[in-house]
Short mmCIF file of C-alpha atoms and ligand atoms in Angstrom, two decimals:
data_model
loop_
_atom_site.label_atom_id
_atom_site.label_comp_id
_atom_site.label_asym_id
_atom_site.label_seq_id
_atom_site.Cartn_x
_atom_site.Cartn_y
_atom_site.Cartn_z
CA MET H 25 14.25 28.13 9.93
CA GLU H 26 11.26 26.46 11.60
CA ILE H 27 10.93 22.83 10.60
CA VAL H 28 7.79 21.06 11.71
CA VAL H 29 7.97 17.29 11.49
CA LEU H 30 4.68 15.44 11.21
CA ASN H 31 5.54 12.04 12.61
CA GLY H 32 3.46 9.31 10.94
CA SER H 33 4.70 6.45 13.08
CA PRO H 34 2.18 4.98 15.52
CA LYS H 35 5.23 4.24 17.67
CA GLY H 36 5.72 7.95 18.39
CA ASP H 37 9.29 8.77 19.43
CA VAL H 38 10.37 5.13 19.55
CA SER H 39 10.34 4.99 15.79
CA VAL H 40 12.91 4.06 13.17
CA THR H 41 11.85 7.05 11.08
CA MET H 42 12.45 9.39 14.00
CA GLN H 43 16.07 8.21 14.19
CA TYR H 44 16.53 9.79 10.76
CA ILE H 45 15.01 13.00 12.06
CA ALA H 46 17.30 12.85 15.10
CA TYR H 47 20.26 12.51 12.75
CA ILE H 48 19.12 15.51 10.71
CA ARG H 49 18.78 17.55 13.93
CA LYS H 50 22.32 16.69 14.96
CA LYS H 51 23.78 17.59 11.59
CA PHE H 52 21.76 20.76 11.11
CA PRO H 53 21.56 22.25 14.61
CA ASP H 54 20.96 25.81 13.38
CA GLN H 55 17.35 25.06 12.47
CA THR H 56 14.50 24.77 14.97
CA TYR H 57 12.56 21.55 14.97
CA THR H 58 9.17 20.67 16.36
CA ILE H 59 8.01 17.09 16.15
CA LEU H 60 4.29 16.44 16.24
CA ASN H 61 3.43 12.79 16.90
CA VAL H 62 0.27 13.00 14.87
CA ALA H 63 -0.14 9.24 14.29
CA ALA H 64 0.59 8.13 17.85
CA ASP H 65 -1.63 10.86 19.31
CA ILE H 66 -4.44 10.60 16.78
CA LYS H 67 -7.15 9.75 19.31
CA LYS H 68 -6.30 12.79 21.43
CA ILE H 69 -6.07 14.99 18.34
CA GLU H 70 -9.54 13.87 17.25
CA ARG H 71 -11.04 14.35 20.68
CA ASP H 72 -9.35 17.42 22.06
CA THR H 73 -9.89 20.73 20.26
CA ALA H 74 -7.18 22.52 22.24
CA THR H 75 -4.55 19.98 21.12
CA TRP H 76 -5.73 20.32 17.53
CA ASN H 77 -5.65 24.11 17.58
CA LYS H 78 -2.23 24.23 19.21
CA MET H 79 -0.92 21.87 16.58
CA LEU H 80 -2.30 23.98 13.76
CA GLU H 81 -0.61 27.06 15.23
CA THR H 82 2.71 25.21 15.20
CA ILE H 83 2.16 24.17 11.59
CA ARG H 84 1.23 27.74 10.63
CA SER H 85 4.57 28.98 11.94
CA ALA H 86 6.57 26.47 9.89
CA ASP H 87 8.90 27.36 7.05
CA LEU H 88 9.05 23.69 6.13
CA VAL H 89 6.67 20.87 6.95
CA LEU H 90 8.32 17.48 6.80
CA TRP H 91 5.97 14.55 6.40
CA ALA H 92 8.02 11.82 8.09
CA PHE H 93 6.45 8.39 8.19
CA PRO H 94 6.89 4.64 7.96
CA LEU H 95 5.34 2.88 4.97
CA TYR H 96 2.19 1.03 5.92
CA TYR H 97 0.60 -1.11 3.24
CA LEU H 98 1.92 0.83 0.28
CA VAL H 99 0.86 4.16 1.73
CA VAL H 100 0.87 5.62 5.27
CA SER H 101 -0.54 4.32 8.54
CA SER H 102 -4.30 4.57 9.13
CA GLN H 103 -3.62 6.95 12.02
CA TYR H 104 -1.67 9.30 9.74
CA LYS H 105 -4.39 8.93 7.12
CA ARG H 106 -6.94 9.95 9.74
CA PHE H 107 -4.89 13.03 10.58
CA ILE H 108 -4.91 14.00 6.90
CA GLU H 109 -8.66 13.47 6.73
CA LEU H 110 -9.13 15.74 9.74
CA ILE H 111 -7.33 18.58 7.98
CA PHE H 112 -9.92 18.50 5.20
CA GLU H 113 -12.92 17.68 7.39
CA ARG H 114 -12.11 20.55 9.74
CA LYS H 115 -11.22 22.84 6.85
CA ALA H 116 -7.77 23.55 8.21
CA GLN H 117 -6.05 23.71 4.81
CA ASP H 118 -5.05 27.34 5.39
CA ALA H 119 -2.61 26.26 8.12
CA PHE H 120 -0.63 24.41 5.44
CA ALA H 121 -1.20 26.49 2.29
CA GLY H 122 1.81 28.24 0.84
CA THR H 123 4.34 26.41 3.06
CA TYR H 124 7.12 24.28 1.66
CA SER H 125 6.82 20.57 2.32
CA ALA H 126 8.80 17.40 1.72
CA SER H 127 8.47 13.78 2.74
CA LEU H 128 10.80 11.30 4.35
CA SER H 129 9.97 7.64 4.84
CA THR H 130 11.55 4.50 6.15
CA SER H 131 10.52 1.13 4.80
CA ILE H 132 11.88 -1.91 3.03
CA HIS H 133 11.18 -0.14 -0.29
CA PHE H 134 8.04 -2.10 -0.98
CA PHE H 135 5.87 0.46 -2.77
CA ASP H 136 7.53 3.49 -1.27
CA GLN H 137 6.80 5.36 -4.50
CA THR H 138 3.02 5.08 -4.03
CA ALA H 139 3.30 6.43 -0.47
CA HIS H 140 5.27 9.47 -1.55
CA ALA H 141 3.01 10.08 -4.54
CA TYR H 142 0.12 10.09 -2.06
CA ILE H 143 1.83 12.65 0.19
CA GLN H 144 2.80 14.78 -2.80
CA ALA H 145 -0.83 14.83 -3.93
CA ILE H 146 -1.96 15.74 -0.41
CA SER H 147 0.61 18.55 -0.32
CA ASP H 148 -0.71 19.79 -3.67
CA ASP H 149 -4.30 19.61 -2.43
CA LEU H 150 -3.28 21.64 0.61
CA GLY H 151 -1.64 24.28 -1.60
CA MET H 152 1.82 23.47 -0.24
CA LYS H 153 5.06 23.71 -2.20
CA TYR H 154 6.28 20.13 -2.29
CA LEU H 155 10.04 19.83 -2.66
CA GLY H 156 10.41 16.08 -3.06
CA PHE H 157 10.92 12.94 -1.04
CA TYR H 158 13.58 10.89 0.65
CA SER H 159 12.86 7.18 0.84
CA ALA H 160 15.26 5.40 3.16
CA GLU H 161 15.53 1.66 3.56
CA MET H 162 14.96 1.30 7.28
CA ARG H 163 18.60 0.37 8.01
CA ASP H 164 20.20 2.96 5.71
CA LEU H 165 21.24 5.19 8.58
CA LEU H 166 23.76 2.52 9.59
CA LYS H 167 25.73 3.16 6.38
CA GLU H 168 28.09 6.10 5.99
CA GLU H 169 27.23 6.57 2.31
CA GLU H 170 23.52 6.79 3.11
CA ARG H 171 24.11 9.21 5.99
CA GLN H 172 25.91 11.47 3.56
CA ARG H 173 23.06 11.17 1.11
CA LEU H 174 20.58 12.19 3.80
CA GLU H 175 22.71 15.21 4.70
CA LYS H 176 22.79 16.28 1.05
CA PHE H 177 19.04 15.92 0.79
CA THR H 178 18.51 17.99 3.94
CA SER H 179 20.88 20.74 2.86
CA LEU H 180 19.06 20.90 -0.49
CA LEU H 181 15.75 21.25 1.36
CA ILE H 182 17.11 24.04 3.53
CA SER H 183 18.56 25.96 0.60
CA ALA H 184 15.33 25.51 -1.39
CA VAL H 185 13.29 27.05 1.40
CA ARG H 186 15.81 29.82 2.00
CA GLU H 187 15.97 30.72 -1.68
CA LYS H 188 12.19 30.38 -1.98
CA ILE H 189 12.51 28.29 -5.14
CA ALA H 190 9.59 27.98 -7.55
CA VAL H 191 7.68 24.71 -7.32
CA GLN H 192 5.27 23.21 -9.83
CA GLN H 193 2.18 21.36 -8.60
CA GLU H 194 1.76 17.99 -10.26
CA ASN H 195 -1.75 17.02 -9.18
CA ALA H 196 -4.82 18.72 -10.56
CA PRO H 197 -7.71 19.13 -8.10
CA LEU H 198 -10.05 16.15 -8.14
CA VAL H 199 -13.40 16.53 -9.87
CA TRP H 200 -16.15 14.30 -8.46
CA PRO H 201 -18.40 12.29 -10.76
CA VAL H 202 -21.76 14.00 -11.26
CA LEU H 203 -23.89 10.87 -11.57
CA ALA H 204 -26.64 10.42 -8.99
CA TYR H 205 -26.97 6.68 -9.35
CA VAL H 206 -30.46 5.22 -9.42
CA PRO H 207 -30.31 1.46 -9.94
CA GLY H 208 -32.77 0.08 -12.49
CA THR H 209 -35.63 -2.16 -11.46
CA GLN H 210 -34.45 -4.93 -13.79
CA GLN H 211 -32.18 -6.95 -11.53
CA LYS H 212 -29.86 -9.67 -12.75
CA THR H 213 -29.15 -12.58 -10.48
CA THR H 214 -25.91 -14.46 -10.44
CA ARG H 215 -25.95 -17.81 -8.76
CA THR H 216 -22.98 -18.15 -6.48
CA SER H 217 -23.21 -21.96 -6.51
CA THR H 218 -20.96 -23.11 -3.70
CA LYS H 219 -18.98 -19.90 -3.61
CA LYS H 220 -19.08 -17.71 -0.54
CA VAL H 221 -19.37 -13.96 -1.03
CA VAL H 222 -18.51 -11.44 1.67
CA MET H 223 -19.19 -7.79 1.01
CA LEU H 224 -17.33 -5.21 3.06
CA THR H 225 -18.29 -1.58 3.07
CA ASP H 226 -17.42 1.45 5.14
CA SER H 227 -20.58 3.27 4.10
CA ASP H 228 -21.69 5.85 6.66
CA GLY H 229 -24.56 7.10 4.54
CA SER H 230 -22.63 10.09 3.21
CA SER H 231 -22.28 8.64 -0.30
CA PRO H 232 -25.66 7.66 -1.76
CA ASN H 233 -23.87 6.23 -4.82
CA LEU H 234 -21.80 3.91 -2.66
CA SER H 235 -24.87 2.62 -0.83
CA ALA H 236 -26.77 2.15 -4.09
CA MET H 237 -23.87 0.34 -5.77
CA THR H 238 -23.38 -1.97 -2.81
CA ASP H 239 -27.08 -2.67 -2.66
CA ARG H 240 -27.29 -3.48 -6.38
CA LEU H 241 -24.38 -5.84 -6.08
CA PHE H 242 -25.74 -7.50 -2.97
CA ARG H 243 -29.05 -8.23 -4.69
CA ASN H 244 -27.11 -9.65 -7.61
CA PHE H 245 -25.78 -12.61 -5.69
CA ALA H 246 -28.15 -15.48 -5.07
CA GLY H 247 -26.54 -17.84 -2.60
CA SER H 248 -24.14 -17.41 0.27
CA VAL H 249 -23.61 -13.67 0.60
CA GLU H 250 -23.05 -11.58 3.67
CA ILE H 251 -22.58 -7.83 3.97
CA ILE H 252 -20.45 -6.38 6.75
CA ASN H 253 -20.05 -2.71 7.52
CA LEU H 254 -16.56 -2.04 8.85
CA HIS H 255 -18.06 0.53 11.23
CA ASP H 256 -20.02 -2.23 12.95
CA LEU H 257 -16.89 -4.14 13.91
CA LYS H 258 -15.40 -3.34 17.28
CA VAL H 259 -11.88 -2.47 16.23
CA LYS H 260 -9.97 -0.67 18.93
CA GLY H 261 -7.48 1.10 16.70
CA GLY H 262 -4.96 1.00 13.89
CA CYS H 263 -1.91 -1.24 13.75
CA LEU H 264 0.61 -0.08 16.34
CA GLY H 265 3.61 -1.37 14.43
CA CYS H 266 4.74 -3.19 17.58
CA CYS H 267 5.53 -6.34 15.51
CA GLN H 268 4.69 -8.60 18.46
CA CYS H 269 2.63 -10.63 15.98
CA GLY H 270 5.84 -11.56 14.16
CA TYR H 271 6.52 -14.59 16.33
CA ASP H 272 3.26 -16.50 15.88
CA ASN H 273 0.72 -14.14 14.31
CA THR H 274 -0.87 -13.17 17.63
CA CYS H 275 -1.98 -9.53 17.68
CA VAL H 276 -1.76 -7.48 20.89
CA TYR H 277 -5.26 -6.14 20.32
CA THR H 278 -8.21 -8.06 21.66
CA ASP H 279 -11.08 -6.87 19.52
CA ASP H 280 -13.26 -8.12 16.65
CA TYR H 281 -10.66 -7.86 13.91
CA ILE H 282 -8.81 -11.19 14.11
CA ASP H 283 -11.96 -13.22 14.51
CA PHE H 284 -13.57 -11.38 11.59
CA TYR H 285 -10.49 -11.90 9.42
CA LYS H 286 -10.18 -15.58 10.22
CA ASN H 287 -13.84 -16.56 10.28
CA LYS H 288 -15.39 -14.26 7.69
CA LEU H 289 -12.71 -13.34 5.21
CA MET H 290 -10.48 -16.39 5.05
CA PRO H 291 -13.34 -18.81 4.24
CA ALA H 292 -14.76 -16.48 1.54
CA ASP H 293 -14.18 -17.03 -2.18
CA ILE H 294 -15.22 -13.57 -3.27
CA ILE H 295 -14.66 -10.39 -1.28
CA ILE H 296 -16.28 -7.14 -2.33
CA MET H 297 -14.58 -4.04 -0.98
CA ALA H 298 -16.81 -1.02 -1.27
CA GLY H 299 -15.70 2.46 -0.32
CA SER H 300 -15.50 6.02 -1.48
CA VAL H 301 -12.55 8.20 -2.25
CA HIS H 302 -11.38 10.21 0.75
CA ASP H 303 -8.71 12.72 -0.21
CA ARG H 304 -6.38 10.62 -2.43
CA TYR H 305 -7.15 7.18 -0.98
CA LEU H 306 -10.13 5.37 0.50
CA SER H 307 -11.14 6.21 4.08
CA SER H 308 -8.89 5.73 7.10
CA THR H 309 -11.37 3.03 8.17
CA TRP H 310 -10.42 1.10 5.07
CA LYS H 311 -6.76 1.83 5.70
CA GLN H 312 -7.16 0.45 9.22
CA PHE H 313 -8.64 -2.70 7.72
CA PHE H 314 -5.55 -3.19 5.55
CA ASP H 315 -3.06 -2.25 8.29
CA ARG H 316 -4.54 -4.57 10.87
CA SER H 317 -4.10 -7.53 8.52
CA PHE H 318 -0.41 -7.16 9.37
CA PHE H 319 -0.93 -9.70 12.16
CA LYS H 320 -0.44 -12.20 9.29
CA GLY H 321 2.96 -10.64 8.63
CA HIS H 322 4.05 -11.26 5.06
CA VAL H 323 1.96 -14.39 4.64
CA PRO H 324 -0.73 -13.99 1.96
CA GLY H 325 -3.74 -14.55 4.22
CA LEU H 326 -6.34 -14.06 1.49
CA LYS H 327 -4.54 -15.93 -1.28
CA GLY H 328 -6.73 -17.11 -4.14
CA LYS H 329 -9.66 -14.77 -3.48
CA GLN H 330 -11.55 -12.82 -6.08
CA ILE H 331 -11.68 -9.18 -5.05
CA GLY H 332 -14.25 -6.73 -6.39
CA PHE H 333 -13.47 -3.10 -5.62
CA VAL H 334 -16.58 -0.95 -5.83
CA ILE H 335 -15.60 2.67 -5.51
CA ALA H 336 -17.51 5.93 -5.44
CA GLY H 337 -15.61 9.04 -6.41
CA PRO H 338 -12.88 10.21 -8.76
CA PHE H 339 -10.92 6.96 -8.66
CA HIS H 340 -9.70 7.15 -12.27
CA GLN H 341 -8.12 10.52 -11.55
CA ILE H 342 -5.89 8.85 -8.93
CA PRO H 343 -3.87 6.20 -10.81
CA ASN H 344 -1.69 5.96 -7.72
CA LEU H 345 -4.60 4.62 -5.69
CA ARG H 346 -5.43 2.07 -8.35
CA GLU H 347 -1.83 0.98 -8.36
CA ALA H 348 -1.74 0.60 -4.57
CA LEU H 349 -4.90 -1.53 -4.54
CA ALA H 350 -3.93 -3.62 -7.57
CA ALA H 351 -0.47 -4.21 -6.10
CA TRP H 352 -1.97 -5.17 -2.75
CA ALA H 353 -4.15 -7.76 -4.51
CA ASP H 354 -1.37 -9.07 -6.73
CA ASN H 355 0.98 -9.48 -3.77
CA GLY H 356 -1.70 -11.28 -1.83
CA GLY H 357 -2.30 -13.76 -4.67
CA CYS H 358 -5.75 -12.31 -5.41
CA TYR H 359 -7.50 -11.11 -8.55
CA ALA H 360 -8.85 -7.56 -8.29
CA GLN H 361 -11.53 -6.13 -10.55
CA PHE H 362 -12.83 -2.57 -10.25
CA VAL H 363 -16.09 -0.72 -10.84
CA THR H 364 -16.61 2.95 -10.06
CA ASP H 365 -19.41 5.46 -10.49
CA GLU H 366 -17.42 7.41 -13.08
CA VAL H 367 -19.88 6.59 -15.86
CA SER H 368 -22.36 8.53 -17.92
CA GLY H 369 -25.58 7.00 -16.62
CA SER H 370 -27.25 4.64 -14.16
CA GLN H 371 -27.95 1.97 -16.76
CA GLU H 372 -24.29 1.76 -17.60
CA LEU H 373 -23.44 1.33 -13.92
CA ASP H 374 -26.14 -1.34 -13.53
CA ALA H 375 -24.53 -3.27 -16.38
CA LEU H 376 -21.03 -2.87 -14.93
CA LEU H 377 -22.09 -4.05 -11.48
CA ASP H 378 -24.07 -6.98 -12.86
CA THR H 379 -21.10 -7.93 -15.01
CA LEU H 380 -18.74 -7.64 -12.05
CA ALA H 381 -20.88 -10.04 -10.02
CA ALA H 382 -21.00 -12.54 -12.87
CA ARG H 383 -17.29 -12.29 -13.62
CA LEU H 384 -16.29 -12.69 -9.98
CA VAL H 385 -18.36 -15.84 -9.68
CA GLU H 386 -17.06 -17.23 -12.98
CA CYS H 387 -13.46 -16.54 -12.00
CA ALA H 388 -14.04 -18.12 -8.57
CA GLU H 389 -15.59 -21.20 -10.15
CA LYS H 390 -12.72 -21.55 -12.61
CA GLY H 391 -10.19 -20.78 -9.85
CA TYR H 392 -8.62 -18.13 -12.06
CA ILE H 393 -5.95 -15.87 -10.61
CA PRO H 394 -3.91 -13.93 -13.20
CA PRO H 395 -0.17 -14.38 -13.46
CA HIS H 396 1.74 -12.12 -11.12
CA THR H 397 2.95 -8.83 -12.50
CA PHE H 398 5.99 -6.85 -11.51
CA TYR H 399 4.14 -5.83 -8.32
CA ALA H 400 4.22 -9.29 -6.82
CA VAL H 401 7.26 -10.65 -8.62
CA GLY H 402 9.34 -7.75 -7.28
CA GLY H 403 7.55 -7.81 -3.92
CA HIS H 404 8.31 -11.48 -3.42
CA LYS H 405 12.02 -10.91 -3.85
CA ILE H 406 12.04 -8.04 -1.35
CA PHE H 407 10.16 -10.04 1.28
CA ARG H 408 12.08 -13.24 0.61
CA ASP H 409 15.46 -11.56 1.07
CA ASN H 410 14.38 -9.69 4.22
CA ILE H 411 12.66 -12.62 5.87
CA TYR H 412 15.58 -14.88 5.10
CA ALA H 413 18.01 -12.51 6.78
CA GLY H 414 17.37 -9.07 8.34
CA MET H 415 13.75 -9.62 9.39
CA ARG H 416 14.07 -13.26 10.38
CA LEU H 417 14.18 -12.75 14.14
CA PRO H 418 11.08 -10.54 14.50
CA PHE H 419 9.13 -12.36 11.77
CA GLN H 420 9.64 -16.01 12.66
CA ALA H 421 6.11 -16.97 11.61
CA ASP H 422 6.86 -15.57 8.15
CA TYR H 423 10.12 -17.47 8.05
CA ARG H 424 8.37 -20.76 8.80
CA TYR H 425 5.73 -20.08 6.14
CA PHE H 426 8.27 -19.11 3.50
CA ARG H 427 10.37 -22.20 4.24
CA GLU H 428 7.39 -24.57 4.22
CA HIS H 429 6.10 -23.12 0.95
CA GLY H 430 9.43 -23.21 -0.89
CA MET H 431 9.51 -19.42 -1.08
CA PHE H 432 13.24 -19.08 -0.42
CA ASP H 433 13.73 -19.59 -4.13
CA PHE H 434 17.09 -17.93 -4.49
CA PRO H 435 18.64 -18.28 -7.95
CA GLN H 436 21.65 -20.15 -6.55
CA ALA H 437 19.35 -23.03 -5.65
CA ASP H 438 18.71 -23.63 -9.37
CA LEU H 439 21.42 -26.25 -9.80
CA LYS H 440 20.46 -27.22 -13.35
CA THR H 441 20.89 -23.67 -14.65
CA ARG H 442 24.09 -23.21 -12.70
CA CYS H 443 25.63 -26.35 -14.23
CA PHE H 444 24.42 -25.32 -17.69
CA ASN H 445 25.99 -21.87 -17.28
CA ALA H 446 29.21 -23.30 -15.82
CA ILE H 447 29.75 -25.34 -18.99
CA LEU H 448 28.29 -23.08 -21.66
CA ILE H 449 29.61 -19.66 -20.61
CA PRO H 450 33.33 -20.67 -20.86
CA LEU H 451 32.60 -22.25 -24.24
CA THR H 452 31.26 -18.94 -25.58
CA LYS H 453 34.77 -17.50 -25.15
CA ILE H 454 35.68 -19.60 -28.22
CA PRO H 455 34.86 -17.31 -31.19
CA GLY H 456 33.52 -20.07 -33.46
CA PHE H 457 31.25 -21.50 -30.77
CA ARG H 458 30.07 -18.04 -29.70
CA LYS H 459 29.23 -17.09 -33.30
CA LYS H 460 27.14 -20.20 -33.71
CA VAL H 461 25.29 -19.77 -30.40
CA PHE H 462 24.53 -16.08 -30.83
CA ALA H 463 23.56 -16.43 -34.49
CA ASP H 464 20.92 -18.91 -33.47
CA ILE H 465 19.86 -17.37 -30.14
CA LYS H 466 16.26 -16.79 -31.24
CA HIS H 467 15.84 -20.51 -31.82
CA HIS H 468 17.56 -21.35 -28.54
CA MET H 469 15.00 -19.22 -26.77
CA ILE H 470 12.00 -21.05 -28.20
CA ARG H 471 13.48 -24.57 -28.15
CA PRO H 472 12.33 -25.40 -24.57
CA PHE H 473 8.71 -24.86 -25.64
CA GLU H 474 8.86 -27.44 -28.45
CA SER H 475 7.92 -30.44 -26.34
CA VAL H 476 5.13 -28.55 -24.58
CA LEU H 477 3.57 -27.58 -27.90
CA ARG H 478 4.09 -31.05 -29.36
CA ASN H 479 2.28 -32.65 -26.43
CA ALA H 480 -0.43 -29.98 -26.02
C1 FMN L 511 1.42 -2.54 9.35
C2 FMN L 511 2.73 -2.36 8.63
C3 FMN L 511 2.74 -2.24 7.27
C4 FMN L 511 3.93 -2.05 6.59
N1 FMN L 511 3.90 -1.89 5.24
C5 FMN L 511 5.03 -1.68 4.56
C6 FMN L 511 5.00 -1.49 3.13
O1 FMN L 511 3.94 -1.49 2.50
N2 FMN L 511 6.17 -1.32 2.50
C7 FMN L 511 7.38 -1.33 3.16
O2 FMN L 511 8.41 -1.20 2.51
N3 FMN L 511 7.43 -1.48 4.51
C8 FMN L 511 6.29 -1.64 5.22
N4 FMN L 511 6.34 -1.78 6.58
C9 FMN L 511 7.64 -1.66 7.29
C10 FMN L 511 7.82 -0.26 7.94
O3 FMN L 511 7.54 0.76 7.03
C11 FMN L 511 9.23 -0.07 8.45
O4 FMN L 511 9.53 -1.06 9.36
C12 FMN L 511 9.47 1.29 9.04
O5 FMN L 511 10.86 1.55 9.08
C13 FMN L 511 8.92 1.44 10.45
O6 FMN L 511 9.17 2.75 10.88
P1 FMN L 511 8.79 3.32 12.30
O7 FMN L 511 9.61 2.57 13.30
O8 FMN L 511 9.17 4.76 12.20
O9 FMN L 511 7.33 3.14 12.50
C14 FMN L 511 5.17 -2.01 7.30
C15 FMN L 511 5.16 -2.17 8.69
C16 FMN L 511 3.96 -2.35 9.35
C17 FMN L 511 3.97 -2.50 10.85
#
């Protein structure tokens, strides 16, 4: 069986994910494997037609295509994303259609499900037969139990391909909104008072709706507002995953990105992010923007900002994309609001964009950030535990930040609750006491609020 591995790590062979592939190769030596370093070689793949064509031939000969990648910002790396874009741009879907596929990732399990849902949708769009995913915690291979699990997964993949099992597609093809947006002449103006607005777009002129929406919004803000096209920044490439920034947040790249992030984004109160749907995400240019912010490690560099996502395309048909963006914002301590061109008419879109401008300013003035949801509450615990222990050496800047900001909030530090439990839990072994406590548990739960309500 021919297994073609599409390596999504910008680190090429020197990749954690590729260690899992190496393990699979050792345990299943009867299969043939070809590894294509599509993320690491993306510039060559874009430039050199011969490389591209040779790669497609390899993919065409595959019985199984394995998307193997590290998680990058809740999805895949911008380089991998670019590779996926090229498939559609160059109309190379036929090289993939009809072939079985599966995905394998390594990560710290922070939004691994959104990454695999993305790859599954891409597989569906390419007409592939997607068999499922394997999401390894990056150090899983060190554990015997996990190695066995990986072997079981691989043998299931091999038997599925051999037996040509039936596979159901889960993602319907995307249908683009039909609206050709023409903004009205009546323009609302929202005073930004002292609030700074920065609008980012990756518009390349190919989406008239995106340009019109951005323009309408721009004219809405009266005050400090600047519009920056991501294509105008000199950014040399996507995050390399080298983690050299982990010590003191210094990136190995010397280009416009860090300066732009520190001097344009960090001082802003409101950031508009305008882009159009490209396959099942935004563009790889946008992905590069997110990935490169990794020089801040796991420190929320844009904490407290109001984020307005302005999106052209079938955004509401991709709940996974909404989840990835909302979770990114929540984890960063931001408030994200969304407007898309999936509406019935231009007037409706005018009203939505005008409202978005007004709401962003009002929220910025009030300093309103919603309470964290599961996205950030869960995310915090994952990062906290990793930075405290396993990731402490490479991410020392994170460690310092977490310590200084009291973010190592392990439950065992809560002495009051521990003392309370140490006394009360043994007492509940006494049937009479237990009966009394549990009979009245509803009141126990609301008792701590009494003084707050009394004094409110
Ligand atoms: C830019 C960047 C973004 C990352 N984003 C995530 C993420 O969203 N979720 C996660 O669990 N791990 C994330 N990671 C951790 C990597 O997925 C993990 O270290 C992976 O094992 C690296 O694999 P590789 O060596 O094959 O590239 C990120 C790492 C980098 C460098």
